[in-house]
mmCIF file of N, CA and C in Angstrom:
data_model
loop_
_atom_site.group_PDB
_atom_site.id
_atom_site.type_symbol
_atom_site.label_atom_id
_atom_site.label_comp_id
_atom_site.label_asym_id
_atom_site.label_seq_id
_atom_site.Cartn_x
_atom_site.Cartn_y
_atom_site.Cartn_z
ATOM 1 N N MET A 1357 154.705 66.473 44.421
ATOM 2 C CA MET A 1357 156.464 66.188 44.368
ATOM 3 C C MET A 1357 156.211 66.043 45.837
ATOM 4 N N GLU A 1358 154.945 66.315 46.999
ATOM 5 C CA GLU A 1358 155.015 66.809 48.285
ATOM 6 C C GLU A 1358 155.905 64.899 48.950
ATOM 7 N N TYR A 1359 154.864 64.069 48.018
ATOM 8 C CA TYR A 1359 154.621 62.871 48.116
ATOM 9 C C TYR A 1359 155.694 62.026 47.775
ATOM 10 N N ARG A 1360 156.333 62.894 47.072
ATOM 11 C CA ARG A 1360 157.811 61.609 46.652
ATOM 12 C C ARG A 1360 158.872 62.683 47.369
ATOM 13 N N LEU A 1361 158.578 63.302 47.973
ATOM 14 C CA LEU A 1361 159.671 63.603 49.061
ATOM 15 C C LEU A 1361 159.541 63.288 50.300
ATOM 16 N N ASN A 1362 157.905 63.290 50.867
ATOM 17 C CA ASN A 1362 157.960 61.827 52.025
ATOM 18 C C ASN A 1362 158.105 60.803 52.045
ATOM 19 N N SER A 1363 158.027 60.173 50.326
ATOM 20 C CA SER A 1363 158.064 59.050 50.351
ATOM 21 C C SER A 1363 159.209 59.014 50.466
ATOM 22 N N GLY A 1364 160.168 59.547 50.190
ATOM 23 C CA GLY A 1364 161.728 59.592 49.974
ATOM 24 C C GLY A 1364 162.709 59.399 52.134
ATOM 25 N N ARG A 1365 161.608 60.175 52.497
ATOM 26 C CA ARG A 1365 162.455 60.172 53.688
ATOM 27 C C ARG A 1365 161.920 59.824 54.488
ATOM 28 N N ALA A 1366 161.161 58.495 54.331
ATOM 29 C CA ALA A 1366 159.867 56.943 55.117
ATOM 30 C C ALA A 1366 160.710 56.433 54.664
ATOM 31 N N ASN A 1367 161.668 56.108 53.392
ATOM 32 C CA ASN A 1367 162.232 55.420 52.809
ATOM 33 C C ASN A 1367 163.828 55.365 53.934
ATOM 34 N N TYR A 1368 164.584 56.426 53.591
ATOM 35 C CA TYR A 1368 165.392 56.938 54.331
ATOM 36 C C TYR A 1368 165.751 56.359 55.401
ATOM 37 N N ILE A 1369 164.351 56.793 56.783
ATOM 38 C CA ILE A 1369 164.103 56.615 57.323
ATOM 39 C C ILE A 1369 164.416 55.081 58.188
ATOM 40 N N ALA A 1370 163.761 54.411 57.243
ATOM 41 C CA ALA A 1370 163.340 52.766 57.300
ATOM 42 C C ALA A 1370 164.640 51.968 57.375
ATOM 43 N N LYS A 1371 165.459 52.731 56.328
ATOM 44 C CA LYS A 1371 167.031 51.902 56.037
ATOM 45 C C LYS A 1371 168.052 52.696 57.184
ATOM 46 N N GLY A 1372 167.412 53.151 58.290
ATOM 47 C CA GLY A 1372 168.353 53.001 59.505
ATOM 48 C C GLY A 1372 168.897 55.189 59.367
ATOM 49 N N GLY A 1373 168.345 55.443 58.606
ATOM 50 C CA GLY A 1373 168.782 57.178 58.326
ATOM 51 C C GLY A 1373 168.150 57.674 59.626
ATOM 52 N N LYS A 1374 168.511 59.477 59.488
ATOM 53 C CA LYS A 1374 168.102 59.780 61.084
ATOM 54 C C LYS A 1374 168.815 61.479 60.211
ATOM 55 N N LEU A 1375 167.417 61.923 60.836
ATOM 56 C CA LEU A 1375 167.035 63.277 60.624
ATOM 57 C C LEU A 1375 167.257 64.392 61.199
ATOM 58 N N GLY A 1376 167.288 65.009 61.083
ATOM 59 C CA GLY A 1376 168.142 66.341 62.152
ATOM 60 C C GLY A 1376 168.887 67.095 62.127
ATOM 61 N N ARG A 1377 169.419 67.741 62.877
ATOM 62 C CA ARG A 1377 170.752 68.042 64.150
ATOM 63 C C ARG A 1377 171.220 66.771 64.304
ATOM 64 N N LYS A 1378 172.540 67.003 63.838
ATOM 65 C CA LYS A 1378 173.465 65.859 64.637
ATOM 66 C C LYS A 1378 173.234 66.154 66.021
ATOM 67 N N THR A 1379 174.026 65.243 67.075
ATOM 68 C CA THR A 1379 173.811 65.367 68.364
ATOM 69 C C THR A 1379 175.255 65.991 68.352
ATOM 70 N N GLY A 1380 175.408 66.654 69.450
ATOM 71 C CA GLY A 1380 176.164 67.706 69.912
ATOM 72 C C GLY A 1380 176.411 68.958 69.526
ATOM 73 N N SER A 1381 175.748 68.914 68.143
ATOM 74 C CA SER A 1381 176.448 70.060 67.364
ATOM 75 C C SER A 1381 175.760 71.550 67.771
ATOM 76 N N THR A 1382 175.027 71.226 69.173
ATOM 77 C CA THR A 1382 174.768 72.495 69.240
ATOM 78 C C THR A 1382 175.014 72.863 70.313
ATOM 79 N N LYS A 1383 175.329 74.038 71.440
ATOM 80 C CA LYS A 1383 176.387 74.344 72.284
ATOM 81 C C LYS A 1383 175.319 74.466 73.505
ATOM 82 N N THR A 1384 176.003 74.329 74.559
ATOM 83 C CA THR A 1384 175.133 73.734 75.929
ATOM 84 C C THR A 1384 175.390 75.866 76.336
ATOM 85 N N ASP A 1385 174.704 75.952 77.798
ATOM 86 C CA ASP A 1385 174.840 77.564 78.064
ATOM 87 C C ASP A 1385 175.721 77.503 78.914
ATOM 88 N N ASP A 1386 176.539 75.875 79.323
ATOM 89 C CA ASP A 1386 177.722 76.278 80.030
ATOM 90 C C ASP A 1386 178.865 76.785 79.257
ATOM 91 N N LYS A 1387 178.292 75.748 77.951
ATOM 92 C CA LYS A 1387 179.718 75.996 76.934
ATOM 93 C C LYS A 1387 179.849 77.690 76.317
ATOM 94 N N LYS A 1388 178.799 77.754 75.982
ATOM 95 C CA LYS A 1388 177.909 79.184 75.498
ATOM 96 C C LYS A 1388 179.091 80.272 76.633
ATOM 97 N N LYS A 1389 178.334 80.434 77.772
ATOM 98 C CA LYS A 1389 178.660 80.661 79.252
ATOM 99 C C LYS A 1389 180.472 81.662 79.175
ATOM 100 N N GLU A 1390 180.941 79.918 79.070
ATOM 101 C CA GLU A 1390 182.710 79.567 78.900
ATOM 102 C C GLU A 1390 182.850 81.003 77.656
ATOM 103 N N GLU A 1391 182.462 80.600 76.352
ATOM 104 C CA GLU A 1391 183.461 80.861 75.536
ATOM 105 C C GLU A 1391 182.545 82.571 75.016
ATOM 106 N N TYR A 1392 182.359 82.832 76.164
ATOM 107 C CA TYR A 1392 181.453 84.770 76.099
ATOM 108 C C TYR A 1392 181.661 84.670 77.272
ATOM 109 N N LYS A 1393 182.807 84.321 77.856
ATOM 110 C CA LYS A 1393 182.276 85.038 79.551
ATOM 111 C C LYS A 1393 182.914 87.425 79.662
ATOM 112 N N GLU A 1394 184.222 87.110 78.456
ATOM 113 C CA GLU A 1394 184.289 88.448 78.419
ATOM 114 C C GLU A 1394 182.973 89.074 77.662
ATOM 115 N N VAL A 1395 181.895 88.574 77.129
ATOM 116 C CA VAL A 1395 180.718 89.313 76.172
ATOM 117 C C VAL A 1395 180.376 90.165 77.705
ATOM 118 N N ILE A 1396 179.818 88.865 78.395
ATOM 119 C CA ILE A 1396 178.533 88.679 79.334
ATOM 120 C C ILE A 1396 178.919 89.961 80.425
ATOM 121 N N ALA A 1397 180.735 89.876 80.631
ATOM 122 C CA ALA A 1397 181.354 91.313 81.901
ATOM 123 C C ALA A 1397 181.446 92.119 81.271
ATOM 124 N N LEU A 1398 181.553 92.296 79.894
ATOM 125 C CA LEU A 1398 181.249 93.508 78.990
ATOM 126 C C LEU A 1398 180.033 94.474 79.303
ATOM 127 N N LEU A 1399 178.729 92.913 78.677
ATOM 128 C CA LEU A 1399 177.444 93.873 78.840
ATOM 129 C C LEU A 1399 177.007 94.421 80.273
ATOM 130 N N ARG A 1400 177.815 94.261 81.368
ATOM 131 C CA ARG A 1400 177.319 93.514 82.628
ATOM 132 C C ARG A 1400 177.984 95.410 83.140
ATOM 133 N N LYS A 1401 179.244 95.416 82.887
ATOM 134 C CA LYS A 1401 179.813 96.930 82.825
ATOM 135 C C LYS A 1401 179.114 98.297 82.567
ATOM 136 N N GLY A 1402 177.990 97.568 81.079
ATOM 137 C CA GLY A 1402 177.762 98.978 80.241
ATOM 138 C C GLY A 1402 178.227 99.281 78.865
ATOM 139 N N TYR A 1403 179.004 98.980 78.518
ATOM 140 C CA TYR A 1403 179.285 99.040 77.497
ATOM 141 C C TYR A 1403 178.192 98.623 76.138
ATOM 142 N N SER A 1404 178.453 99.201 75.235
ATOM 143 C CA SER A 1404 177.237 99.376 74.292
ATOM 144 C C SER A 1404 177.485 97.992 73.832
ATOM 145 N N ILE A 1405 176.984 97.418 72.853
ATOM 146 C CA ILE A 1405 176.656 96.569 72.074
ATOM 147 C C ILE A 1405 177.285 96.452 70.375
ATOM 148 N N ARG A 1406 177.568 97.157 69.775
ATOM 149 C CA ARG A 1406 178.386 97.823 68.946
ATOM 150 C C ARG A 1406 179.917 97.397 69.601
ATOM 151 N N ASN A 1407 180.044 98.345 70.605
ATOM 152 C CA ASN A 1407 181.732 98.833 70.887
ATOM 153 C C ASN A 1407 182.050 97.414 71.564
ATOM 154 N N ILE A 1408 181.393 95.962 72.391
ATOM 155 C CA ILE A 1408 181.951 94.946 72.701
ATOM 156 C C ILE A 1408 181.965 93.891 71.495
ATOM 157 N N ALA A 1409 180.976 93.761 70.245
ATOM 158 C CA ALA A 1409 180.956 93.253 68.592
ATOM 159 C C ALA A 1409 182.880 93.791 68.370
ATOM 160 N N LYS A 1410 182.563 95.509 67.920
ATOM 161 C CA LYS A 1410 184.164 95.042 67.667
ATOM 162 C C LYS A 1410 185.114 95.384 68.299
ATOM 163 N N LEU A 1411 185.316 95.197 70.227
ATOM 164 C CA LEU A 1411 186.098 94.783 70.386
ATOM 165 C C LEU A 1411 186.957 93.354 70.598
ATOM 166 N N GLN A 1412 185.556 92.249 71.107
ATOM 167 C CA GLN A 1412 185.628 90.981 71.060
ATOM 168 C C GLN A 1412 185.890 90.611 69.206
ATOM 169 N N SER A 1413 185.655 91.641 68.135
ATOM 170 C CA SER A 1413 185.509 90.994 66.751
ATOM 171 C C SER A 1413 184.451 89.785 66.607
ATOM 172 N N ILE A 1414 183.558 89.988 67.268
ATOM 173 C CA ILE A 1414 182.542 89.011 66.708
ATOM 174 C C ILE A 1414 181.065 89.951 66.082
ATOM 175 N N GLY A 1415 180.083 89.280 65.740
ATOM 176 C CA GLY A 1415 179.025 90.124 65.064
ATOM 177 C C GLY A 1415 178.421 90.737 66.510
ATOM 178 N N ILE A 1416 177.147 91.742 65.530
ATOM 179 C CA ILE A 1416 176.502 92.074 66.650
ATOM 180 C C ILE A 1416 175.520 91.169 66.745
ATOM 181 N N SER A 1417 174.561 90.557 66.018
ATOM 182 C CA SER A 1417 173.862 89.460 66.179
ATOM 183 C C SER A 1417 174.127 88.372 67.354
ATOM 184 N N THR A 1418 175.081 88.673 67.588
ATOM 185 C CA THR A 1418 175.950 87.821 68.612
ATOM 186 C C THR A 1418 176.154 88.402 69.879
ATOM 187 N N VAL A 1419 176.054 89.176 69.821
ATOM 188 C CA VAL A 1419 176.352 90.108 71.285
ATOM 189 C C VAL A 1419 174.371 90.159 71.857
ATOM 190 N N GLN A 1420 173.803 90.469 71.338
ATOM 191 C CA GLN A 1420 172.890 90.511 71.165
ATOM 192 C C GLN A 1420 171.903 89.547 71.666
ATOM 193 N N ARG A 1421 172.269 88.288 70.964
ATOM 194 C CA ARG A 1421 171.537 86.835 71.412
ATOM 195 C C ARG A 1421 172.545 86.254 72.238
ATOM 196 N N ILE A 1422 173.958 87.005 73.226
ATOM 197 C CA ILE A 1422 174.012 86.677 74.150
ATOM 198 C C ILE A 1422 173.728 87.881 75.298
ATOM 199 N N LYS A 1423 173.553 88.545 74.964
ATOM 200 C CA LYS A 1423 172.430 89.470 75.701
ATOM 201 C C LYS A 1423 171.274 89.383 76.287
ATOM 202 N N ASN A 1424 170.297 88.865 75.114
ATOM 203 C CA ASN A 1424 169.335 87.806 75.626
ATOM 204 C C ASN A 1424 169.007 87.346 76.497
ATOM 205 N N GLN A 1425 170.237 86.120 75.996
ATOM 206 C CA GLN A 1425 170.123 84.656 76.843
ATOM 207 C C GLN A 1425 170.335 85.185 78.163
ATOM 208 N N PHE A 1426 171.447 86.068 78.513
ATOM 209 C CA PHE A 1426 171.913 85.738 79.538
ATOM 210 C C PHE A 1426 172.166 87.059 81.271
ATOM 211 N N ILE A 1427 171.328 88.321 79.671
ATOM 212 C CA ILE A 1427 171.219 88.926 80.736
ATOM 213 C C ILE A 1427 170.116 89.625 81.505
ATOM 214 N N LYS A 1428 169.186 89.620 81.982
ATOM 215 C CA LYS A 1428 168.211 89.626 82.161
ATOM 216 C C LYS A 1428 167.864 91.253 82.975
ATOM 217 N N PRO A 1429 167.797 91.663 82.744
ATOM 218 C CA PRO A 1429 166.622 93.579 82.655
ATOM 219 C C PRO A 1429 166.237 93.340 84.603
#
């Protein structure tokens, strides 16, 4: 089965197909900073993760991801 999958991928690539994410589908750090600047400000003021998620109507995991990426201890 693995052989058939790999040969199918190889044929697709040989015909000019591209695998993986499309370019521009992920946000850069600058775009994330701009989009979540209020979240970053609230984190710096000491608000809790759950409180920020509720205030901004976003998920807790999103707030945690932003905190881990932009707020250094």
